Coordinates of C-alpha atoms in Angstrom, one line a residue:
Chain O
M1 CA -43.2 9.8 15.8
T2 CA -40.1 11.5 14.3
E3 CA -38.5 7.8 14.3
T4 CA -42.0 6.8 11.6
R5 CA -40.5 4.8 8.4
L6 CA -42.3 3.6 6.0
S7 CA -41.6 -0.3 4.5
P8 CA -41.5 -1.2 2.0
A9 CA -38.7 1.3 0.8
P10 CA -39.4 1.8 -3.2
G11 CA -36.3 0.4 -4.6
A12 CA -37.1 -2.9 -2.5
A13 CA -40.7 -3.0 -3.0
P14 CA -42.2 -6.9 -4.6
P15 CA -43.4 -5.6 -8.1
V16 CA -47.0 -4.2 -7.8
R17 CA -50.0 -6.4 -8.8
R18 CA -52.5 -4.7 -11.4
T19 CA -56.3 -5.5 -11.1
S20 CA -58.1 -7.1 -13.7
A21 CA -60.7 -5.2 -14.8
L22 CA -62.9 -8.0 -13.3
G23 CA -61.0 -7.4 -10.3
T24 CA -61.8 -3.5 -10.6
A25 CA -65.6 -3.9 -10.3
G26 CA -65.1 -6.3 -7.0
N27 CA -63.1 -4.3 -5.4
L28 CA -65.0 -1.3 -6.1
L29 CA -68.9 -3.1 -5.0
R30 CA -66.2 -4.1 -1.4
S31 CA -65.5 -0.8 -1.5
E32 CA -69.2 0.2 -1.7
W33 CA -70.9 -1.9 0.8
T34 CA -67.9 -0.4 3.7
K35 CA -68.7 2.4 2.7
L36 CA -72.8 1.9 2.8
R37 CA -73.0 -0.2 5.7
S38 CA -70.4 2.1 8.0
V39 CA -73.0 5.1 8.1
R40 CA -75.6 5.2 10.9
S41 CA -77.6 6.8 8.3
T42 CA -78.2 3.6 6.2
V43 CA -78.9 1.1 9.4
W44 CA -81.9 3.7 10.6
T45 CA -83.4 4.4 7.4
L46 CA -83.2 0.8 6.6
L47 CA -85.2 0.1 10.4
I48 CA -87.5 2.7 9.4
T49 CA -88.5 0.8 6.7
V50 CA -89.2 -2.3 7.6
V51 CA -91.2 -1.2 10.7
I52 CA -93.5 1.5 8.2
M53 CA -94.3 -1.6 6.6
I54 CA -95.0 -3.6 9.0
G55 CA -97.3 -0.9 11.7
A56 CA -99.0 0.3 8.2
A57 CA -100.0 -3.6 7.8
A58 CA -101.1 -3.7 11.3
L59 CA -103.0 -1.1 11.3
A60 CA -104.7 -1.8 7.8
A61 CA -105.9 -5.1 8.8
S62 CA -107.0 -4.0 12.0
A63 CA -109.3 -1.3 10.9
T64 CA -110.5 -3.8 8.0
S65 CA -113.7 -5.4 9.0
G66 CA -114.4 -6.8 5.4
G67 CA -113.2 -7.8 2.0
D68 CA -112.9 -6.2 -1.6
G69 CA -115.8 -7.1 -3.3
N70 CA -115.5 -10.5 -3.6
G71 CA -115.2 -10.6 1.0
M72 CA -111.8 -12.0 0.6
P73 CA -109.2 -9.4 1.7
T74 CA -106.3 -8.9 -0.5
A75 CA -102.3 -9.0 -0.2
D76 CA -102.4 -4.7 -1.8
R77 CA -104.5 -3.5 1.3
V78 CA -101.4 -4.7 3.6
L79 CA -98.4 -3.6 1.6
L80 CA -99.6 0.0 1.6
G81 CA -96.8 1.2 3.6
A82 CA -95.2 0.9 0.4
S83 CA -95.7 4.8 -0.2
F84 CA -94.4 5.8 3.0
A85 CA -91.7 3.7 3.3
Q86 CA -90.6 5.1 -0.4
L87 CA -90.0 8.5 0.7
A88 CA -87.2 7.0 3.5
I89 CA -85.9 5.0 0.6
V90 CA -85.4 7.7 -1.9
A91 CA -83.8 10.1 0.8
L92 CA -81.3 6.9 1.0
G93 CA -80.9 7.0 -2.2
V94 CA -80.4 11.1 -2.4
L95 CA -77.5 10.4 0.3
T96 CA -75.4 7.7 -0.6
I97 CA -74.0 10.3 -3.4
S98 CA -75.1 13.6 -1.8
A99 CA -73.5 12.9 0.8
E100 CA -70.2 12.4 -0.6
Y101 CA -70.5 15.5 -2.3
R102 CA -71.3 17.5 1.1
T103 CA -68.9 16.0 3.0
G104 CA -65.9 16.2 0.1
M105 CA -65.3 12.7 0.4
I106 CA -66.6 12.3 -3.2
R107 CA -63.0 13.6 -3.9
T108 CA -61.0 11.2 -2.2
T109 CA -63.6 8.6 -3.7
F110 CA -62.9 9.8 -7.0
T111 CA -58.7 10.2 -6.7
A112 CA -59.3 6.8 -5.4
A113 CA -61.3 5.0 -8.2
P114 CA -60.9 7.7 -11.3
R115 CA -63.3 5.3 -13.2
R116 CA -67.0 7.6 -12.4
A117 CA -69.1 5.3 -14.0
G118 CA -67.7 2.2 -12.5
V119 CA -68.3 4.1 -9.0
L120 CA -72.0 4.9 -9.6
A121 CA -72.1 2.0 -10.6
A122 CA -71.1 0.2 -7.8
K123 CA -72.9 2.4 -5.6
A124 CA -76.2 1.6 -7.6
A125 CA -74.8 -2.5 -7.0
V126 CA -74.7 -2.7 -3.4
F127 CA -77.2 -0.3 -2.8
A128 CA -79.6 -2.1 -5.2
G129 CA -79.1 -4.9 -3.5
T130 CA -79.2 -3.9 -0.2
V131 CA -83.0 -2.2 -0.7
L132 CA -84.2 -5.7 -2.3
V133 CA -83.3 -7.2 0.9
T134 CA -84.9 -5.1 3.1
G135 CA -87.6 -4.0 1.0
L136 CA -88.6 -8.3 1.0
V137 CA -88.3 -8.4 4.7
A138 CA -90.6 -5.8 5.2
A139 CA -93.1 -6.6 2.5
F140 CA -93.0 -10.5 3.8
G141 CA -92.8 -9.4 7.4
A142 CA -96.3 -6.8 6.3
F143 CA -97.9 -9.9 4.7
F144 CA -97.9 -12.2 7.1
I145 CA -98.1 -9.4 10.0
G146 CA -102.1 -8.9 8.4
Q147 CA -102.6 -12.2 7.4
A148 CA -101.9 -13.0 11.1
I149 CA -104.7 -9.6 12.2
L150 CA -107.4 -10.5 9.8
G151 CA -107.1 -14.4 10.4
G152 CA -107.9 -13.5 14.1
K153 CA -111.3 -11.8 12.5
G154 CA -112.0 -15.1 10.9
L155 CA -110.9 -13.0 7.4
E156 CA -108.7 -15.3 5.1
L157 CA -105.4 -13.5 3.4
S158 CA -102.9 -16.1 2.1
L159 CA -100.2 -15.6 -0.4
G160 CA -101.7 -18.7 -2.7
Q161 CA -104.8 -16.0 -3.8
P162 CA -104.0 -15.1 -7.2
E163 CA -101.6 -12.2 -7.7
A164 CA -100.3 -12.3 -4.0
V165 CA -97.2 -13.6 -4.1
R166 CA -96.0 -11.2 -7.1
A167 CA -97.2 -8.0 -5.8
V168 CA -95.1 -9.1 -2.2
V169 CA -92.4 -9.1 -4.5
G170 CA -93.1 -6.2 -6.5
A171 CA -93.7 -3.8 -3.0
A172 CA -90.4 -4.7 -2.5
L173 CA -88.8 -4.4 -6.3
Y174 CA -90.5 -1.0 -6.3
L175 CA -89.2 0.3 -3.7
T176 CA -85.5 -0.5 -4.4
V177 CA -86.3 1.3 -8.4
T178 CA -87.7 3.7 -5.8
G179 CA -83.8 4.2 -4.1
L180 CA -82.8 3.9 -6.8
I181 CA -84.3 7.0 -8.7
G182 CA -84.0 8.6 -5.5
L183 CA -79.8 7.7 -6.9
G184 CA -79.5 9.1 -10.1
L185 CA -81.2 12.4 -9.6
G186 CA -78.3 13.0 -6.1
T187 CA -76.3 12.1 -9.0
L188 CA -77.6 14.2 -11.2
I189 CA -78.3 17.2 -8.7
R190 CA -76.0 17.1 -5.9
H191 CA -77.3 18.8 -2.9
T192 CA -79.5 16.9 -0.1
A193 CA -81.8 19.2 -0.2
G194 CA -82.5 19.9 -3.4
A195 CA -82.7 16.1 -5.0
I196 CA -85.0 15.0 -1.8
T197 CA -87.4 17.8 -3.1
T198 CA -87.0 16.8 -6.9
A199 CA -87.9 13.2 -5.6
V200 CA -90.8 14.3 -3.4
A201 CA -92.2 16.6 -6.3
L202 CA -92.6 13.5 -9.0
L203 CA -93.6 10.7 -6.6
F204 CA -95.5 12.2 -4.5
I205 CA -96.9 15.5 -6.0
L206 CA -96.8 15.4 -9.7
P207 CA -98.2 11.6 -10.1
P208 CA -102.2 13.2 -8.8
L209 CA -101.6 16.3 -11.0
V210 CA -100.6 14.2 -14.2
A211 CA -103.6 11.8 -14.0
A212 CA -106.1 15.4 -13.9
L213 CA -105.1 16.6 -17.2
P214 CA -107.5 16.5 -19.8
G215 CA -108.0 14.5 -22.2
E216 CA -106.8 11.0 -24.3
W217 CA -103.2 11.4 -24.3
G218 CA -103.7 13.8 -20.5
Q219 CA -104.6 10.4 -19.2
T220 CA -101.7 8.5 -21.6
F221 CA -98.9 10.2 -20.3
S222 CA -100.8 9.7 -16.7
R223 CA -100.6 6.2 -17.3
Y224 CA -97.1 5.9 -17.8
F225 CA -95.5 8.2 -15.7
L226 CA -93.8 7.2 -12.9
S227 CA -95.3 6.0 -10.0
N228 CA -98.5 6.2 -11.7
A229 CA -96.6 3.1 -13.8
G230 CA -94.6 2.0 -10.7
S231 CA -96.6 1.4 -8.0
R232 CA -99.0 -0.9 -10.8
V233 CA -96.4 -4.5 -9.8
M234 CA -97.6 -4.5 -5.9
V235 CA -101.5 -4.2 -6.5
T236 CA -103.3 -6.8 -6.9
R237 CA -106.2 -5.7 -8.4
V238 CA -105.8 -5.7 -12.4
N239 CA -107.8 -1.9 -13.7
E240 CA -108.0 -1.8 -17.0
D241 CA -107.5 2.2 -17.6
L242 CA -103.8 1.1 -16.8
L243 CA -101.3 -0.2 -17.3
G244 CA -100.6 -4.2 -16.1
P245 CA -98.3 -4.9 -13.2
W246 CA -95.3 -5.7 -15.6
A247 CA -95.7 -3.5 -18.1
G248 CA -96.0 -0.5 -15.7
F249 CA -93.0 -1.8 -13.8
G250 CA -91.0 -1.7 -16.8
V251 CA -91.8 1.5 -18.3
Y252 CA -90.6 2.5 -14.0
C253 CA -87.3 1.4 -14.7
L254 CA -87.1 3.1 -17.9
W255 CA -87.4 6.5 -16.0
C256 CA -84.9 5.5 -13.7
A257 CA -82.6 4.5 -16.6
V258 CA -83.5 7.9 -18.0
I259 CA -82.5 9.7 -14.7
A260 CA -79.6 8.1 -14.1
A261 CA -77.5 8.1 -17.2
A262 CA -78.1 12.2 -17.3
G263 CA -76.6 11.5 -13.5
L264 CA -73.8 9.6 -15.4
V265 CA -73.0 11.5 -18.1
L266 CA -72.5 14.5 -15.9
L267 CA -70.7 12.9 -13.6
R268 CA -68.8 11.9 -15.6
R269 CA -68.1 15.4 -17.6
R270 CA -67.7 17.5 -14.0
D271 CA -65.1 18.8 -12.5
V272 CA -65.5 17.6 -8.4
Chain K
M1 CA -38.8 5.7 -11.5
T2 CA -42.2 7.9 -11.0
T3 CA -42.4 11.3 -12.3
I4 CA -45.4 13.8 -12.8
H5 CA -44.9 15.6 -16.3
V6 CA -47.4 18.9 -16.4
N7 CA -47.2 20.0 -20.4
D8 CA -49.0 23.0 -21.2
L9 CA -52.4 22.6 -18.9
T10 CA -54.5 25.5 -19.1
K11 CA -57.5 25.2 -17.0
V12 CA -61.0 28.0 -16.8
Y13 CA -63.5 28.1 -15.0
G14 CA -66.2 29.8 -16.7
R15 CA -64.3 33.2 -17.2
T16 CA -61.8 32.9 -14.8
T17 CA -58.3 31.1 -16.2
A18 CA -56.8 29.7 -13.3
V19 CA -53.7 28.2 -15.3
A20 CA -52.4 29.5 -18.4
G21 CA -49.9 27.4 -19.8
L22 CA -48.1 25.9 -17.4
S23 CA -45.3 22.9 -17.7
F24 CA -43.2 21.5 -14.9
T25 CA -41.8 18.1 -14.4
V26 CA -42.2 17.4 -10.4
R27 CA -38.9 14.2 -10.0
P28 CA -38.2 11.7 -7.8
G29 CA -36.2 11.5 -4.1
M30 CA -36.2 14.8 -3.2
V31 CA -39.0 17.5 -1.9
T32 CA -40.3 20.0 -4.5
G33 CA -41.9 22.5 -2.7
F34 CA -44.9 24.2 -5.4
L35 CA -45.4 27.6 -4.4
G36 CA -47.1 31.6 -5.1
P37 CA -49.7 32.9 -3.4
N38 CA -53.3 32.2 -2.7
G39 CA -55.4 32.3 -5.6
A40 CA -52.1 31.7 -8.3
G41 CA -53.7 28.6 -9.5
K42 CA -51.9 26.0 -7.3
S43 CA -54.9 23.5 -6.1
T44 CA -56.7 23.6 -9.7
T45 CA -52.7 22.8 -10.3
M46 CA -53.2 19.5 -8.1
R47 CA -57.1 18.5 -8.6
V48 CA -56.1 18.6 -12.2
I49 CA -53.2 16.1 -11.8
L50 CA -55.4 14.0 -9.8
G51 CA -58.0 14.0 -12.9
L52 CA -61.3 15.8 -10.5
D53 CA -61.0 18.6 -12.9
R54 CA -60.4 18.2 -16.7
P55 CA -57.2 20.7 -18.6
T56 CA -59.5 22.7 -21.1
S57 CA -56.0 22.3 -23.0
G58 CA -52.6 20.4 -22.6
T59 CA -51.7 17.3 -20.8
V60 CA -50.9 15.9 -17.3
L61 CA -49.0 12.7 -16.8
V62 CA -48.7 11.1 -13.6
D63 CA -46.1 7.6 -14.2
G64 CA -46.7 8.1 -18.5
K65 CA -50.1 7.8 -18.2
P66 CA -53.1 10.5 -17.6
Y67 CA -54.1 9.4 -14.0
R68 CA -57.8 8.3 -15.1
E69 CA -55.8 5.6 -16.9
L70 CA -54.1 4.5 -13.9
R71 CA -55.5 1.3 -12.4
D72 CA -55.3 0.9 -8.4
P73 CA -54.1 4.4 -8.8
L74 CA -53.4 4.4 -5.0
R75 CA -50.8 2.6 -5.4
T76 CA -48.8 5.1 -7.7
V77 CA -50.4 8.3 -6.1
G78 CA -50.9 9.3 -2.6
A79 CA -52.5 12.7 -2.1
L80 CA -53.6 14.9 0.8
I81 CA -55.6 17.3 -1.0
D82 CA -58.2 17.9 1.4
A83 CA -57.9 16.9 5.1
K84 CA -61.5 17.5 5.6
A85 CA -63.0 15.8 2.5
V86 CA -64.2 12.6 5.1
H87 CA -67.9 11.4 5.6
G88 CA -68.3 12.6 9.0
G89 CA -70.0 9.5 10.2
R90 CA -67.7 7.0 9.6
S91 CA -64.9 6.0 12.0
A92 CA -61.1 6.7 10.5
H93 CA -60.6 2.3 9.8
D94 CA -64.5 2.2 8.1
H95 CA -62.9 5.4 5.6
L96 CA -59.4 4.2 5.2
L97 CA -60.5 0.9 4.9
C98 CA -63.4 1.6 1.8
L99 CA -60.6 3.6 0.3
A100 CA -58.1 1.0 0.6
Q101 CA -60.9 -1.6 -0.8
S102 CA -61.8 0.1 -4.0
N103 CA -57.7 -1.1 -5.1
G104 CA -57.3 -4.3 -3.7
I105 CA -54.9 -3.0 -1.1
P106 CA -55.4 -5.7 1.9
A107 CA -57.4 -5.1 5.6
R108 CA -53.6 -5.1 7.3
R109 CA -52.4 -2.1 5.2
V110 CA -54.6 -0.1 7.1
R111 CA -53.6 -1.2 10.3
E112 CA -50.3 -0.1 9.7
V113 CA -51.2 2.5 7.9
L114 CA -53.1 4.1 11.2
A115 CA -50.2 3.3 13.4
M116 CA -47.5 5.0 11.2
V117 CA -49.4 8.1 11.4
G118 CA -50.5 7.8 15.2
L119 CA -54.2 7.1 15.1
T120 CA -54.4 3.5 16.2
E121 CA -56.0 4.0 19.0
V122 CA -59.1 6.6 18.0
A123 CA -59.7 4.8 14.6
R124 CA -63.0 3.5 15.7
R125 CA -63.9 7.2 16.8
R126 CA -66.2 8.8 14.0
V127 CA -64.3 10.9 12.0
G128 CA -66.4 14.1 12.4
G129 CA -65.0 14.2 16.5
F130 CA -61.1 14.5 15.4
S131 CA -59.2 18.0 15.7
L132 CA -57.2 19.5 13.0
G133 CA -54.5 17.7 13.5
M134 CA -56.1 14.0 13.9
G135 CA -57.8 15.1 10.4
Q136 CA -54.6 16.2 9.0
R137 CA -52.9 12.5 10.5
L138 CA -55.7 10.3 8.6
G139 CA -55.4 12.2 5.3
I140 CA -52.1 11.4 5.3
A141 CA -52.9 7.6 6.1
A142 CA -55.4 7.8 3.1
A143 CA -52.2 8.9 1.1
L144 CA -49.4 6.6 2.8
L145 CA -52.1 3.3 2.0
G146 CA -50.6 2.5 -1.8
D147 CA -47.5 3.0 -0.6
P148 CA -47.5 4.9 -3.7
P149 CA -43.9 6.3 -5.5
V150 CA -45.6 10.0 -5.8
L151 CA -47.1 11.5 -3.0
M152 CA -49.0 15.4 -3.1
F153 CA -49.4 16.9 -0.2
D154 CA -51.7 20.2 -0.9
E155 CA -50.7 22.9 1.7
P156 CA -49.8 20.5 4.5
V157 CA -49.5 22.4 7.5
N158 CA -52.5 24.7 7.7
G159 CA -53.6 24.8 10.7
L160 CA -51.6 22.8 12.9
D161 CA -50.0 23.2 15.7
P162 CA -45.5 23.8 16.1
E163 CA -45.6 19.6 17.1
G164 CA -47.9 18.5 14.1
I165 CA -45.7 21.2 11.7
L166 CA -42.5 19.5 12.7
W167 CA -43.5 15.9 12.2
I168 CA -44.9 16.3 8.7
R169 CA -42.0 18.3 7.5
T170 CA -40.1 15.4 8.9
F171 CA -42.3 12.5 7.0
M172 CA -41.8 14.6 3.7
R173 CA -37.8 14.6 3.8
S174 CA -38.5 11.2 4.8
L175 CA -40.8 10.5 2.1
A176 CA -38.2 11.9 -0.2
A177 CA -35.1 10.0 0.7
E178 CA -36.8 7.0 0.1
G179 CA -36.9 7.6 -3.4
R180 CA -40.4 9.1 -3.3
T181 CA -41.3 11.9 -5.7
V182 CA -43.2 14.5 -2.9
F183 CA -45.1 17.3 -4.3
V184 CA -46.2 20.2 -1.5
S185 CA -48.0 22.7 -2.1
S186 CA -47.5 25.9 0.1
H187 CA -48.6 29.2 0.3
L188 CA -45.4 30.1 2.9
M189 CA -42.1 30.4 1.2
S190 CA -41.4 30.1 5.3
E191 CA -42.3 26.8 5.6
M192 CA -40.6 25.3 2.0
A193 CA -37.5 26.7 2.8
Q194 CA -37.3 24.4 6.0
T195 CA -39.0 21.3 3.4
A196 CA -38.1 22.1 0.2
D197 CA -35.2 20.9 -2.2
H198 CA -36.6 22.1 -6.1
L199 CA -38.9 24.9 -6.2
I200 CA -41.8 25.4 -8.4
V201 CA -43.3 29.3 -8.1
I202 CA -46.9 30.3 -9.5
G203 CA -48.5 33.3 -10.1
R204 CA -51.9 34.3 -11.9
G205 CA -51.7 30.9 -13.5
R206 CA -47.8 30.8 -15.1
V207 CA -44.3 29.2 -13.6
L208 CA -42.4 32.3 -12.6
A209 CA -39.8 29.5 -11.5
D210 CA -38.7 26.4 -11.9
L211 CA -35.4 25.5 -9.9
P212 CA -32.9 24.1 -7.1
M213 CA -34.0 26.2 -3.7
E214 CA -30.1 27.4 -3.6
A215 CA -30.4 28.6 -7.2
F216 CA -33.2 29.9 -6.4
I217 CA -31.7 32.6 -3.8
Q218 CA -28.7 33.5 -5.4
G219 CA -31.0 34.2 -8.7
S220 CA -32.9 36.6 -6.8
A221 CA -32.4 40.4 -8.0
R222 CA -31.2 40.8 -4.3
A223 CA -28.6 38.8 -4.5
H224 CA -25.5 40.9 -4.0
V225 CA -22.3 42.4 -2.7
L226 CA -22.1 45.5 -0.5
V227 CA -18.4 47.1 -1.1
R228 CA -17.4 50.2 0.9
S229 CA -14.2 51.8 -0.2
P230 CA -13.0 55.1 0.4
R231 CA -11.9 54.9 -3.6
A232 CA -15.0 54.3 -4.5
A233 CA -15.6 56.1 -8.4
E234 CA -11.9 54.4 -8.9
L235 CA -13.6 50.8 -8.1
A236 CA -16.9 51.2 -9.4
T237 CA -15.2 51.7 -13.1
M238 CA -12.4 48.6 -12.2
L239 CA -15.2 45.8 -10.8
T240 CA -17.9 48.1 -14.0
G241 CA -14.6 46.6 -16.4
Q242 CA -14.9 43.0 -15.4
G243 CA -18.4 43.0 -15.9
A244 CA -20.0 43.4 -12.6
G245 CA -23.2 46.0 -12.5
V246 CA -22.3 48.7 -10.0
D247 CA -24.4 51.3 -8.2
P248 CA -24.6 53.5 -5.9
A249 CA -25.9 52.5 -2.1
G250 CA -25.4 54.9 0.7
D251 CA -21.7 55.8 1.4
G252 CA -21.6 51.8 -0.4
L253 CA -21.6 50.0 -3.5
R254 CA -24.0 47.5 -4.3
V255 CA -22.7 45.1 -6.8
T256 CA -24.0 41.8 -8.9
G257 CA -22.5 39.4 -11.2
L258 CA -19.1 38.7 -9.0
T259 CA -18.7 37.3 -5.3
A260 CA -17.6 38.6 -2.6
A261 CA -14.5 36.7 -3.0
R262 CA -13.5 37.9 -6.7
I263 CA -14.2 41.6 -5.9
G264 CA -12.0 41.5 -3.0
E265 CA -8.9 39.8 -5.2
L266 CA -9.8 42.5 -7.9
A267 CA -9.5 44.9 -5.5
C268 CA -6.1 43.9 -3.7
A269 CA -4.8 43.6 -7.6
A270 CA -6.2 46.9 -8.6
G271 CA -4.5 48.4 -4.6
L272 CA -7.7 49.1 -3.6
A273 CA -8.8 49.4 0.2
L274 CA -12.1 48.0 1.1
H275 CA -13.4 49.1 3.8
E276 CA -16.1 46.8 3.9
L277 CA -17.1 43.7 1.3
A278 CA -20.7 42.0 2.2
D279 CA -22.2 39.2 0.9
Q280 CA -26.0 40.1 1.2
R281 CA -28.0 36.7 0.4
P282 CA -31.6 37.2 0.5
T283 CA -33.9 35.5 3.0
L284 CA -35.5 33.2 1.3
E285 CA -39.2 35.4 2.1
A286 CA -37.5 38.5 0.2
A287 CA -36.4 36.3 -3.0
Y288 CA -40.2 35.0 -2.6
M289 CA -41.9 38.2 -2.5
D290 CA -39.5 39.5 -4.8
L291 CA -40.9 37.2 -7.6
T292 CA -44.2 37.8 -6.9
K293 CA -44.7 40.8 -6.1
D294 CA -46.3 41.8 -9.5
S295 CA -48.7 38.4 -9.6
V296 CA -50.5 38.8 -6.4
E297 CA -54.2 38.6 -6.7
Y298 CA -55.7 40.6 -4.6
E299 CA -52.9 42.9 -3.5
A300 CA -53.6 45.4 -0.5
V301 CA -53.7 48.9 -2.0
A302 CA -51.3 51.4 -0.6
S303 CA -52.4 54.8 -0.2

């Protein structure tokens, strides 16, 4: 192997074609897609998400004997798996970047692409696209399984019911933004365990505690707090005490943007 | 040609000053050894060159630009900083592919570099199961992806078996022979002696020496000529008169500042018999120890 030669020699090398800014964005997206698809944890986590969503829908539909209020079961009854699946998705979001810190791959990544904001944007875009597609498959899968089981009992569940399509698509959107919050926390905290613990606290532990805050301002704060706001988009019933579906989802996106922005500031400033 | 310019670089981590006012230039067409005891600031300097760490003050330019401003940097600089800095769950092929894609390098090049370092057969295996030597080869394959004019290796032979060491050594020499800029760090002088044409020696974050290998050996305080003569006192006076430094050493004289040939000629002209005339070229290791003995961060305390 000592006869190894490199070709072409620098003198003979053809003029190097420099990539445009747009080309760079495309290159980073391709690179991040290769990274995401080439580790097993991605495939497993996405598979678990689909299984949880569909399994929970089947269980919920089987346990249903009557409808809500007006006698008809609603879409959100078969979407309850999303609140469990979000744990898998948020962990995947964290790992998308924290695994690079754990293994040291982040140094290789930033050596290859020193514009760190671009790397994070490409990671977020590829991850969001993947989770959105998986979320849609899982949510519609859950809906149709639920529909079939309920239909066998003579109960009707259809996409034609008010707000049904919005709730099903909303579940996929909610999972996507939840995953991005994981990515933001992973960027901010860099350690897998620390970031996942923080995510669990923010999404599972604090929302019910915040809801118990006393007084008017406590209720207001609770309405706007992370998943309390974000989960409205996958609920069909309108609750006057809480935010509307899209307002709630908008607030959830803002939370995500703030976490991501904080992560980005530190990402650009830190030594790696 | 492509050079690395380090200009008055200082890097402080908290209360620790890793490098203090470092300036040097790494030139193409040769292997430049970056030498210093552990903790001297070699890895820090390399990380700053690659834009991974921000300098506290000073500038580092690669091909005339800060690293972070290079477009598709793998086409300019190939670096092996830490061979373990890979995701163990990814195959060698996929690891190199994601790096290649980020710089718009065609996938065909991935197969080429895998063949160059002899990893073709394990390309689809997950990197986590690689031996140290295989990991090192993968790191070198990554450095070669963009066919870059500048290559940087941080302690490339650490933990390698003799065959691997020989391979890397030959490889670096051939890269330099092709006109590339090759910058290699090591804390082992013996390793550099086999590879480098030029040396930059640092200790405690400062440049101690920046000179061609040959000059480094010659310039060492230990380079001298040992002379023995029955008329030592007269010889000493005569040589001192010629500008040489003369110290008694055992039953002979330790002469610095004149070559052995010149001393022989002068002694002959003066009619002084010599019983011994020996050029004392220090080993590279000794010259290095001399230079860095005051700058070793963690020195064993002799009682």
